XYZ file of C-alpha atoms in Angstrom:
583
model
C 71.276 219.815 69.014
C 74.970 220.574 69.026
C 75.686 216.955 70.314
C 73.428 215.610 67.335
C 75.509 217.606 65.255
C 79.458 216.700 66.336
C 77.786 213.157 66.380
C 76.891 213.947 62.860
C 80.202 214.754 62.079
C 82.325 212.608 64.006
C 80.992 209.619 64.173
C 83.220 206.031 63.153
C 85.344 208.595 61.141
C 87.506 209.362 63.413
C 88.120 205.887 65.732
C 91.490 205.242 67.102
C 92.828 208.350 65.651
C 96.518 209.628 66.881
C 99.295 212.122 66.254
C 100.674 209.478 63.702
C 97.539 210.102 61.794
C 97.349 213.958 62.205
C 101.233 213.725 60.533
C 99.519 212.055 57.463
C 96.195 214.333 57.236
C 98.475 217.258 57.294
C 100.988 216.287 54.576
C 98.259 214.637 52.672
C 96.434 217.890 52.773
C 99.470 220.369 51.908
C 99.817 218.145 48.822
C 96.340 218.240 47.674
C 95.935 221.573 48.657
C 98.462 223.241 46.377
C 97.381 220.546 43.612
C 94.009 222.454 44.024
C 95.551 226.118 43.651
C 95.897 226.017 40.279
C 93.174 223.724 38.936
C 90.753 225.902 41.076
C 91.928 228.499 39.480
C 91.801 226.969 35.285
C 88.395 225.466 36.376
C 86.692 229.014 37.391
C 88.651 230.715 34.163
C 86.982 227.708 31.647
C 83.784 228.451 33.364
C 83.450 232.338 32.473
C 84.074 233.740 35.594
C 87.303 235.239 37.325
C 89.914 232.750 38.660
C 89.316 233.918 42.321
C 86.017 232.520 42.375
C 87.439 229.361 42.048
C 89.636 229.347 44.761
C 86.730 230.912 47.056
C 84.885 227.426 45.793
C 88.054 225.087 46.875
C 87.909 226.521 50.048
C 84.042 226.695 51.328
C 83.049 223.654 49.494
C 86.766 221.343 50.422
C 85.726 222.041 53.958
C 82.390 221.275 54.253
C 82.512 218.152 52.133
C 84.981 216.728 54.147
C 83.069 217.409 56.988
C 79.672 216.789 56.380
C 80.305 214.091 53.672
C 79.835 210.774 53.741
C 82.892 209.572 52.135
C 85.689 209.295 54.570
C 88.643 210.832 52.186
C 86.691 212.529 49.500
C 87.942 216.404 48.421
C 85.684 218.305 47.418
C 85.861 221.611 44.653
C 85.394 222.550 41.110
C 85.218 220.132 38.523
C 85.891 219.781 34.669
C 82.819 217.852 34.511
C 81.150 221.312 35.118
C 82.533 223.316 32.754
C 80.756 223.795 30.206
C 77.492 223.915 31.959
C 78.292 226.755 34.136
C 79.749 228.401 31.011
C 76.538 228.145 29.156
C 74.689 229.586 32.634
C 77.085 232.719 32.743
C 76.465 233.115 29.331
C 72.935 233.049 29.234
C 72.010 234.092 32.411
C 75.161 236.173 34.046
C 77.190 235.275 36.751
C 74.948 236.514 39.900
C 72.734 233.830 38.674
C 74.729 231.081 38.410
C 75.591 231.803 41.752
C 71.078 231.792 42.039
C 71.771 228.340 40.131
C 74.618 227.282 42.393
C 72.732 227.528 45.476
C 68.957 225.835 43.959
C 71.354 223.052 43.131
C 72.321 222.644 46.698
C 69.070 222.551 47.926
C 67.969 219.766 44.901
C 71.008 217.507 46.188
C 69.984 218.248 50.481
C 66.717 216.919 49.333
C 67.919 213.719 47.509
C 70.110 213.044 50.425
C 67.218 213.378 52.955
C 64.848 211.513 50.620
C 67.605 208.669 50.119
C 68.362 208.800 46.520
C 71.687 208.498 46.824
C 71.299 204.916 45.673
C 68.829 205.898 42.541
C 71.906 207.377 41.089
C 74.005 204.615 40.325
C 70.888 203.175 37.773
C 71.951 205.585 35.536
C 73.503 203.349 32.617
C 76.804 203.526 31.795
C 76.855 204.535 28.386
C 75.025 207.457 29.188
C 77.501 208.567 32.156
C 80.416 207.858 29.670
C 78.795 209.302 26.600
C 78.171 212.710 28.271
C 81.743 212.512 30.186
C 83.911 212.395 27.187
C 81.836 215.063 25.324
C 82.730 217.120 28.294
C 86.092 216.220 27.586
C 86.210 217.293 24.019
C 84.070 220.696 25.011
C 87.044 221.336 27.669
C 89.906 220.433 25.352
C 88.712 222.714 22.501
C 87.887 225.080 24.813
C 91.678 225.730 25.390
C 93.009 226.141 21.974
C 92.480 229.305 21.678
C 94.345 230.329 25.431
C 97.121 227.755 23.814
C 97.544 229.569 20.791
C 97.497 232.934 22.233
C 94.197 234.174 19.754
C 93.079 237.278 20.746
C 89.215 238.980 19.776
C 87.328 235.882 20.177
C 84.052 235.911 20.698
C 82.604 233.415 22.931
C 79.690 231.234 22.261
C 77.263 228.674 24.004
C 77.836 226.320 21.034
C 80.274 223.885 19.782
C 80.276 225.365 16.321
C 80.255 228.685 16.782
C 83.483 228.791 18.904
C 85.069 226.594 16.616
C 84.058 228.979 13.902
C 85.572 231.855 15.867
C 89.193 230.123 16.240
C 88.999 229.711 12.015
C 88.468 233.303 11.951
C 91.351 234.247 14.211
C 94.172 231.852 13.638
C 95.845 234.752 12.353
C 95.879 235.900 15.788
C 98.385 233.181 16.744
C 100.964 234.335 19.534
C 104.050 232.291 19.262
C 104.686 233.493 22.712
C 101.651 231.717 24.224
C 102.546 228.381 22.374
C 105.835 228.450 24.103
C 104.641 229.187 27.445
C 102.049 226.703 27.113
C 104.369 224.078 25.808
C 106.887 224.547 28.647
C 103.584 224.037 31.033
C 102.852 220.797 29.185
C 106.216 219.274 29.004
C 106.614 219.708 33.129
C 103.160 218.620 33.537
C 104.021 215.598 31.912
C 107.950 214.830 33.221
C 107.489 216.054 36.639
C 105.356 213.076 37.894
C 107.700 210.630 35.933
C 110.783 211.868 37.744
C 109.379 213.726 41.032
C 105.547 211.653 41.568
C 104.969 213.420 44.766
C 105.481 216.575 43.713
C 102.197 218.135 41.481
C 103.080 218.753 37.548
C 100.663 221.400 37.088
C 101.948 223.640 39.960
C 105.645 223.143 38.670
C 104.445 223.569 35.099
C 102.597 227.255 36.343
C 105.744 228.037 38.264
C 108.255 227.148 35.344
C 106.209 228.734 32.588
C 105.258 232.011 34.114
C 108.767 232.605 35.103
C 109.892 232.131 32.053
C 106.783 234.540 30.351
C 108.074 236.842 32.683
C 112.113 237.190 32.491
C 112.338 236.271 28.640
C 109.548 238.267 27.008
C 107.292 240.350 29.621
C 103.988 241.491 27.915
C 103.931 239.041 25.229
C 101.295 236.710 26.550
C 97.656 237.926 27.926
C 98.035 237.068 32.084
C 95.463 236.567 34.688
C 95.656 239.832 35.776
C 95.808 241.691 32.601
C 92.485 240.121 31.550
C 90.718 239.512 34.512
C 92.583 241.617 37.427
C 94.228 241.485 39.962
C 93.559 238.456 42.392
C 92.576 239.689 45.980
C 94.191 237.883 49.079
C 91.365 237.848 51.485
C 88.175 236.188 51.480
C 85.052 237.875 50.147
C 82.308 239.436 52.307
C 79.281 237.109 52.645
C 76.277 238.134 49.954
C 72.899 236.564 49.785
C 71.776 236.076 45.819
C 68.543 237.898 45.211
C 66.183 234.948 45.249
C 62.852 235.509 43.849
C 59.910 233.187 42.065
C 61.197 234.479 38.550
C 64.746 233.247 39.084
C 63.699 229.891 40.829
C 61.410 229.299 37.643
C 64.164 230.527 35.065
C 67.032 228.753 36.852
C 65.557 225.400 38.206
C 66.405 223.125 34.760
C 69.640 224.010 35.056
C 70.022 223.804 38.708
C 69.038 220.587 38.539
C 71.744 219.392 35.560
C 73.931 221.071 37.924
C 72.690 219.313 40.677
C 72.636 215.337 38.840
C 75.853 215.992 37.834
C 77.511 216.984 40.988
C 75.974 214.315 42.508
C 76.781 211.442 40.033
C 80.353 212.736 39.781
C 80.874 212.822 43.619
C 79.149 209.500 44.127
C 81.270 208.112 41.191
C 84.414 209.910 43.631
C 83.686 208.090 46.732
C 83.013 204.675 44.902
C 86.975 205.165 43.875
C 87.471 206.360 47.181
C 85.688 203.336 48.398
C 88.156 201.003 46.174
C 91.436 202.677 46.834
C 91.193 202.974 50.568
C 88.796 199.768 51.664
C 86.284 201.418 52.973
C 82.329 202.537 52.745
C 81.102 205.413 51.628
C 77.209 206.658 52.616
C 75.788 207.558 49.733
C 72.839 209.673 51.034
C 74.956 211.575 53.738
C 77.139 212.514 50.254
C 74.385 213.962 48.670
C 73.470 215.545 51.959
C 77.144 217.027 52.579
C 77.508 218.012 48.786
C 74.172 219.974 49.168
C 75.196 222.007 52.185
C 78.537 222.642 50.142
C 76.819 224.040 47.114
C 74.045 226.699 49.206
C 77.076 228.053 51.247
C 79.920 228.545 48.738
C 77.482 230.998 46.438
C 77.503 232.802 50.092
C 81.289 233.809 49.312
C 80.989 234.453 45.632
C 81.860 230.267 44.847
C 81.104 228.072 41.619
C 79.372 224.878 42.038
C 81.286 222.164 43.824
C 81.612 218.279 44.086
C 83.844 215.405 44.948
C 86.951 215.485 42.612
C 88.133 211.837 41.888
C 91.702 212.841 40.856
C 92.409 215.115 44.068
C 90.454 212.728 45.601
C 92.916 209.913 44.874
C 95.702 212.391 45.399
C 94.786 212.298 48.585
C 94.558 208.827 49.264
C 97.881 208.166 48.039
C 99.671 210.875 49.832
C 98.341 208.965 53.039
C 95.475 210.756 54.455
C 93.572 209.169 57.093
C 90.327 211.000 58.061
C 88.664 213.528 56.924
C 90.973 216.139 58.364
C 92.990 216.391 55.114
C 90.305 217.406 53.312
C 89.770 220.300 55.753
C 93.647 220.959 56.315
C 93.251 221.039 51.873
C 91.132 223.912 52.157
C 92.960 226.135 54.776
C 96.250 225.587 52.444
C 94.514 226.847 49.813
C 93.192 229.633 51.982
C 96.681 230.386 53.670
C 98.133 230.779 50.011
C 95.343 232.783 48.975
C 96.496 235.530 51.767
C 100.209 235.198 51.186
C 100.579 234.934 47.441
C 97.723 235.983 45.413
C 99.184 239.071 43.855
C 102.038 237.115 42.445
C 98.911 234.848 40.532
C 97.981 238.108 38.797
C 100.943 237.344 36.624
C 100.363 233.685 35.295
C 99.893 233.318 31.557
C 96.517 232.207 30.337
C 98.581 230.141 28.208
C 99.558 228.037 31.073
C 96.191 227.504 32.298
C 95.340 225.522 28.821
C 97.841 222.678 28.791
C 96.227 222.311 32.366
C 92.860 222.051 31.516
C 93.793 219.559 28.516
C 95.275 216.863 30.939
C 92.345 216.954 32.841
C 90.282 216.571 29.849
C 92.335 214.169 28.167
C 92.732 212.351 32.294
C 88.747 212.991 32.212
C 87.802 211.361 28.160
C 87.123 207.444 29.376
C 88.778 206.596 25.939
C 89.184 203.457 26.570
C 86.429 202.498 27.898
C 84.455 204.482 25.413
C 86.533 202.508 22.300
C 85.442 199.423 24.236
C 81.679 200.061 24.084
C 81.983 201.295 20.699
C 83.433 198.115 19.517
C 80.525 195.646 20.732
C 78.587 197.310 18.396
C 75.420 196.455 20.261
C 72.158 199.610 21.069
C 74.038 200.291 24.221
C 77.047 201.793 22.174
C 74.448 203.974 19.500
C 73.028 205.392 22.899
C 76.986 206.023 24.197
C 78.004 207.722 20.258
C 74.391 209.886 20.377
C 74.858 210.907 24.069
C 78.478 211.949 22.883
C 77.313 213.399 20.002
C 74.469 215.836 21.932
C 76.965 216.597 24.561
C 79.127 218.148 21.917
C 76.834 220.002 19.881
C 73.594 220.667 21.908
C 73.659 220.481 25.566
C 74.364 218.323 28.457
C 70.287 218.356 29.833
C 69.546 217.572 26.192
C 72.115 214.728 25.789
C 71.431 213.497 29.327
C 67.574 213.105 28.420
C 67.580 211.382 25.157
C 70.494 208.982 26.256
C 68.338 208.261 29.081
C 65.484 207.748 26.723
C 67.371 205.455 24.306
C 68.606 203.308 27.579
C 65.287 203.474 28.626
C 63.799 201.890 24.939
C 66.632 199.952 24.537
C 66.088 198.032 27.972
C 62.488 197.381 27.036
C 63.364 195.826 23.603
C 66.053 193.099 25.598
C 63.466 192.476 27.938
C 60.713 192.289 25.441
C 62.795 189.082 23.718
C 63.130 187.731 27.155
C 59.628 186.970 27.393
C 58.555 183.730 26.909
C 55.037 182.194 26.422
C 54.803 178.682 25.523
C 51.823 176.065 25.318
C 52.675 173.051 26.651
C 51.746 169.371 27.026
C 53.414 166.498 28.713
C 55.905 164.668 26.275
C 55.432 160.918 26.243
C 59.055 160.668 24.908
C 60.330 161.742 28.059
C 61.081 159.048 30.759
C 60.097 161.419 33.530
C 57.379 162.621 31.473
C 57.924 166.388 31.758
C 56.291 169.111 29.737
C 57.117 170.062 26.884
C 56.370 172.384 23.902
C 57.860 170.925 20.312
C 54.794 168.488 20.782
C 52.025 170.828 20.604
C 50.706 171.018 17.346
C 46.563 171.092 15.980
C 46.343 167.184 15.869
C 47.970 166.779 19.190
C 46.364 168.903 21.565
C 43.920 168.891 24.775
C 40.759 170.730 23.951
C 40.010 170.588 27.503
C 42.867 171.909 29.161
C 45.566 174.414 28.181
C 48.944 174.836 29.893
C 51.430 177.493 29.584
C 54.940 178.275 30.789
C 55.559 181.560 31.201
C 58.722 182.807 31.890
C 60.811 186.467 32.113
C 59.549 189.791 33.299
C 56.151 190.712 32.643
C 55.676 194.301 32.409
C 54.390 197.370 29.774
C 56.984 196.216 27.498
C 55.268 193.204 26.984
C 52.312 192.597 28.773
C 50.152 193.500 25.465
C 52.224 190.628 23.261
C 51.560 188.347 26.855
C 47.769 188.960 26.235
C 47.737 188.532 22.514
C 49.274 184.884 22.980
C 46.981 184.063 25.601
C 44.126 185.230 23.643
C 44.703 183.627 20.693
C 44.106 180.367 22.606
C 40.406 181.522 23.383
C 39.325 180.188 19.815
C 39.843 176.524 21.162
C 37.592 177.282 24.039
C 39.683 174.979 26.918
C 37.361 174.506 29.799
C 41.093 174.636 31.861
C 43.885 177.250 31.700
C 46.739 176.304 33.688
C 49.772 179.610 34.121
C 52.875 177.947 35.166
C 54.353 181.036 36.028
C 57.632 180.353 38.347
C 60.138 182.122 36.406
C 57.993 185.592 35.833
C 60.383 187.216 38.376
C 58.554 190.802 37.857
C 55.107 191.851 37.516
C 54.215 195.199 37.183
C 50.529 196.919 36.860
C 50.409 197.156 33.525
C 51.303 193.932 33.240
C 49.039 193.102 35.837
C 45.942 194.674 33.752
C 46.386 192.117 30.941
C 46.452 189.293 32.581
C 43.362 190.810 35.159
C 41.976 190.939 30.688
C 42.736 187.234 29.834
C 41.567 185.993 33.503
C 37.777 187.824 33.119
C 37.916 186.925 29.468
C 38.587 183.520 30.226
C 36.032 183.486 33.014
C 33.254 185.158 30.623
C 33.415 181.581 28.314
C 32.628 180.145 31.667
C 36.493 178.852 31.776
C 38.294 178.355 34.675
C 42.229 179.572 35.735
C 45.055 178.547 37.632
C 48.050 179.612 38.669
C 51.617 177.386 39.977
C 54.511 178.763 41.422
C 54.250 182.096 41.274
C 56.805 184.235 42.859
C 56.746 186.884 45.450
C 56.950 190.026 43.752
C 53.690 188.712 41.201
C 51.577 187.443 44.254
C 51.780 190.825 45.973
C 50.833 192.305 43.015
C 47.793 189.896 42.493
C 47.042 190.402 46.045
C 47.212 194.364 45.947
C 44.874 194.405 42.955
C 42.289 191.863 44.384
C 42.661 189.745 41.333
C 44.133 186.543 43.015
C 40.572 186.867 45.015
C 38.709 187.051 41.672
C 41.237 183.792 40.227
C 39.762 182.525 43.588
C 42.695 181.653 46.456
C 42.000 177.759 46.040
C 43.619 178.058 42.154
C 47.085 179.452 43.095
C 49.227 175.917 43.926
C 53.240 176.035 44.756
C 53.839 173.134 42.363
C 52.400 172.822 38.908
C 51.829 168.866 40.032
C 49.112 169.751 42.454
C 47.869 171.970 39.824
C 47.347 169.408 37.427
C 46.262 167.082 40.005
C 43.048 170.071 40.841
C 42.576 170.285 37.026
C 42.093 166.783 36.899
C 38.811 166.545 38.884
C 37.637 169.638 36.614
C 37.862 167.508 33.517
C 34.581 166.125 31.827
C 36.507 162.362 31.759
C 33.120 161.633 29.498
C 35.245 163.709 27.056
C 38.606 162.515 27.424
C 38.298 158.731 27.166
C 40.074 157.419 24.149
C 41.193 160.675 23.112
C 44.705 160.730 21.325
C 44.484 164.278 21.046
C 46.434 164.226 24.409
C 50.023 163.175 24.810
C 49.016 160.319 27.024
C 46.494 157.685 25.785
C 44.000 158.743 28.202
C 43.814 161.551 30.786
C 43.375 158.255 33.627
C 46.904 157.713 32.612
C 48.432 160.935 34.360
C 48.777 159.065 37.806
C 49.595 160.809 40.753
C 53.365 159.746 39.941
C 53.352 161.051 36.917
C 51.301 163.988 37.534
C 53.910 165.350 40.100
C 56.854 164.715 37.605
C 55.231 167.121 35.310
C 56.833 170.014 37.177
C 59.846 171.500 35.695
């Protein structure tokens, strides 16, 4: 079992590795580790609970992702994509069951990795991953104001309007103080990288602006440790949450937000990853590592976790090369958390906000939401309505009906993409193909009817499908002949109204067949028993042969003379010319 395990672990992630490459895991991993100190830190604050609890997370969850993972240089922590969800859960629910929440969601994502839905998640569309990402980033921007401005007897809410209420009520609250500590934060947050790019602007901006909170005017700004306490430097005694049925029912919905987040956001990581570094993430081991992550950090008192795409680049950059600088990440963070965690007790609040407003602003997809906005097509109403939910309801909600909209909206496009067309063969064309501008009442076969049908045929528009076949019925053809080559998809409902027309047809004592159908449509037929009803001798790989077979059915009594037919005469469909009638 242990060798299954290091296997597990070890395998193709570690070939040809050398002291060359330790040197880069281990500066790779100082750098992202005290980049993660102090959004760990912001992330847990923003989330409702105290600042330690987000360091715990960076340091359970960075470990285990990076070993149990299946992204090579993924780092793994809190997230401002969770924000305001775990808010809303510590709100609602209290912090001993988010952990509850924390954990369920671990489990959820285990099973999707087992199951092998790590590649389900990607067919989430991409206005509804951007829609609910940007609201996020709005949520977590306004969020901060009030730690910017210094306001002081907020009360917090679960909704958008409410806490925008409550900083309307209190702007007379405003410490100049806090706006000066948070605009020192901000201004080395933003210059450091420009002049120093290795070194992280949020640490320097936290180092800068607390010293200067606490040499130029001491108590003026609310710190971590006056509101929260101080910040112990050891790691927290293992607890198991008090599971029962009551909490599994209350907590499962959002366990499981908790859970599609984390695993479209880590997914999303390791695709960058993937990019940046050249090489291949495994989706379902992912899902599996970020699952084990999630039920062991609520162990040690630790937020929900997942892959972090900025640390996770961070990382990259700095020159990591296996997943050892994701794990030497995580012992930084814990190394610091025994040395100098008093000395945290005394950073501002106020430098926590600009923090949190890079990452939201880093986080917003502007562009790329201003480019869907400007097509103006359904896909950018479901983008501005997911947006607009995010914001002002939930995330489940949003999630849900942007899912819904996508969902409508893709059965509309492919509703116009389905085409069903009588046709007959066009004497105006040299190689005498069909055609269907020459179908009309005076020139038509009353013997035989042929259709093209082409595009996906499914419960979008399998009942339209039927309705044009049907309305054929009152010309009583003794033939019907489905050229149906370009139906790429056939599902059952689909599949039930065509079984309708076929035993319709049949009833009237007419007869049907099929050319060039595709795979996916023949298993279907086949699965259902209905090519056995068409009758196996009807289904032909070329809609010449077909027409060839139809041509014995035909009463020729009937057909001699008539000009109802493109040709002259059904004789005149030689074999020649029969076989050029397929497109």
């Amino acid at each position: 079992m242990v060798g299954i395990d290091l296997k597990f672990i070890f395998n193709g992630r570690f070939q040809g590795y050398n002291r060359k490459h330790f040197q880069n895991d281990l500066v790779s991993g100082l750098i992202v580790g005290i980049v993660a100190i102090p959004l760990g830190m912001a992330f847990a604050i923003a989330s409702g609970v105290k600042p330690e609890y987000g360091l715990y997370t960076t340091i359970v969850a960075g470990i285990i992702i990076s070993l149990l993972g299946g992204s090579k240089f993924q780092i793994g922590g809190p997230t401002g994509a969770f924000i305001p969800i775990l808010f809303a859960i510590v709100m609602q629910y209290g912090y001993e069951d988010l952990l509850i929440a924390g954990f369920l969601a671990g489990v959820i994502l285990l099973f999707m990795g087992l199951f092998k839905f790590g590649g389900v998640i990607k067919y989430i569309p991409r206005p509804v991953t951007i829609g609910f990402t940007t609201g996020i980033a709005v949520t977590i921007f306004t969020g901060q104001i009030a730690n910017f401005l210094g306001l002081s007897n907020l009360q917090k809410h679960q909704d958008f309007l409410s806490n925008m209420k409550e900083l309307g009520l209190h702007i007379s609250t405003i410490n100049i103080y806090s706006i000066l500590t948070a605009v020192i934060c901000l201004v080395f947050i933003l210059l450091t990288p420009k002049f120093f790019p290795k070194v992280p602007g949020s640490l320097v901006g936290i180092l800068v602006s607390t010293i200067a909170a606490t040499i130029f005017y001491p108590d003026k700004v609310a710190t971590i440790g006056s509101t929260y306490g101080s910040i112990p430097n050891s790691m927290p005694n293992i607890h198991f949450p008090a599971l029962s049925i009551e909490h599994i029912q209350s907590l499962i919905k959002p366990a499981f937000v908790i859970a599609m987040l984390g695993g479209i956001e880590s997914l999303l990581s390791a695709v960058v990853a993937d990019g940046m570094s050249g090489t291949r993430h495994n989706s379902n081991r992912e899902l599996i590592g970020q699952g084990i992550a999630n039920m062991i950090t609520p162990l040690f008192g630790g937020i929900p976790a997942t892959g972090a795409i900025a640390r996770t680049a961070t990382n990259i950059k700095s020159g990591a090369k296996s997943p050892l600088s994701g794990i030497i990440h995580g012992l930084i963070v814990l190394l610091v958390l025994f040395l100098f965690a008093p000395f945290a007790s005394n950073i501002p609040l106020a430098s926590m906000a600009p923090i949190l407003m890079v990452v939201a602003w880093n986080m917003s997809e502007r562009k790329v939401f201003a480019h869907v906005l400007k097509t103006r097509t359904a896909e950018s109403i479901v983008l501005l309505i997911t947006f607009i939910l995010t914001i002002f309801t939930d995330l489940t909600t949003a999630v849900e009906v942007g899912l819904v909209l996508s969902g409508i909206v893709f059965v509309v496009h492919m509703s116009n993409l389905l085409i069903t067309k009588k046709v007959l063969p066009d004497p105006a064309d040299k190689n005498k193909k069909v055609s269907a501008h020459i179908v009309n009442e005076q020139n038509n076969c009353p013997q035989m009817s042929i259709y093209t049908v082409e595009g996906a045929l499914f419960f979008g528009v399998a009942t339209m499908f039927e309705k044009s076949i049907m309305d054929e019925m009152k010309y009583k053809p003794k033939l019907l002949i489905l050229k149906m080559g370009n139906v790429s998809y056939l599902d059952s409902t689909g599949e039930s109204n065509l079984s309708s027309v076929i035993k319709h047809f049949r009833m009237h004592g007419g007869m049907i067949i099929i050319s060039e159908i595709q795979d996916q449509p023949r298993r279907m037929l086949r699965k259902t028993k209905l090519d056995e009803y068409i009758g196996m001798e009807h289904f032909f790989k070329n809609t010449g042969d077909a027409l060839s077979f139809a041509l014995t059915k035909l009463d020729h009594a009937q057909c001699i003379g008539c000009k109802q037919f493109a040709f002259h005469e059904c004789d005149d469909l030689s074999s020649e010319n029969i076989q050029q009638l397929a497109d």
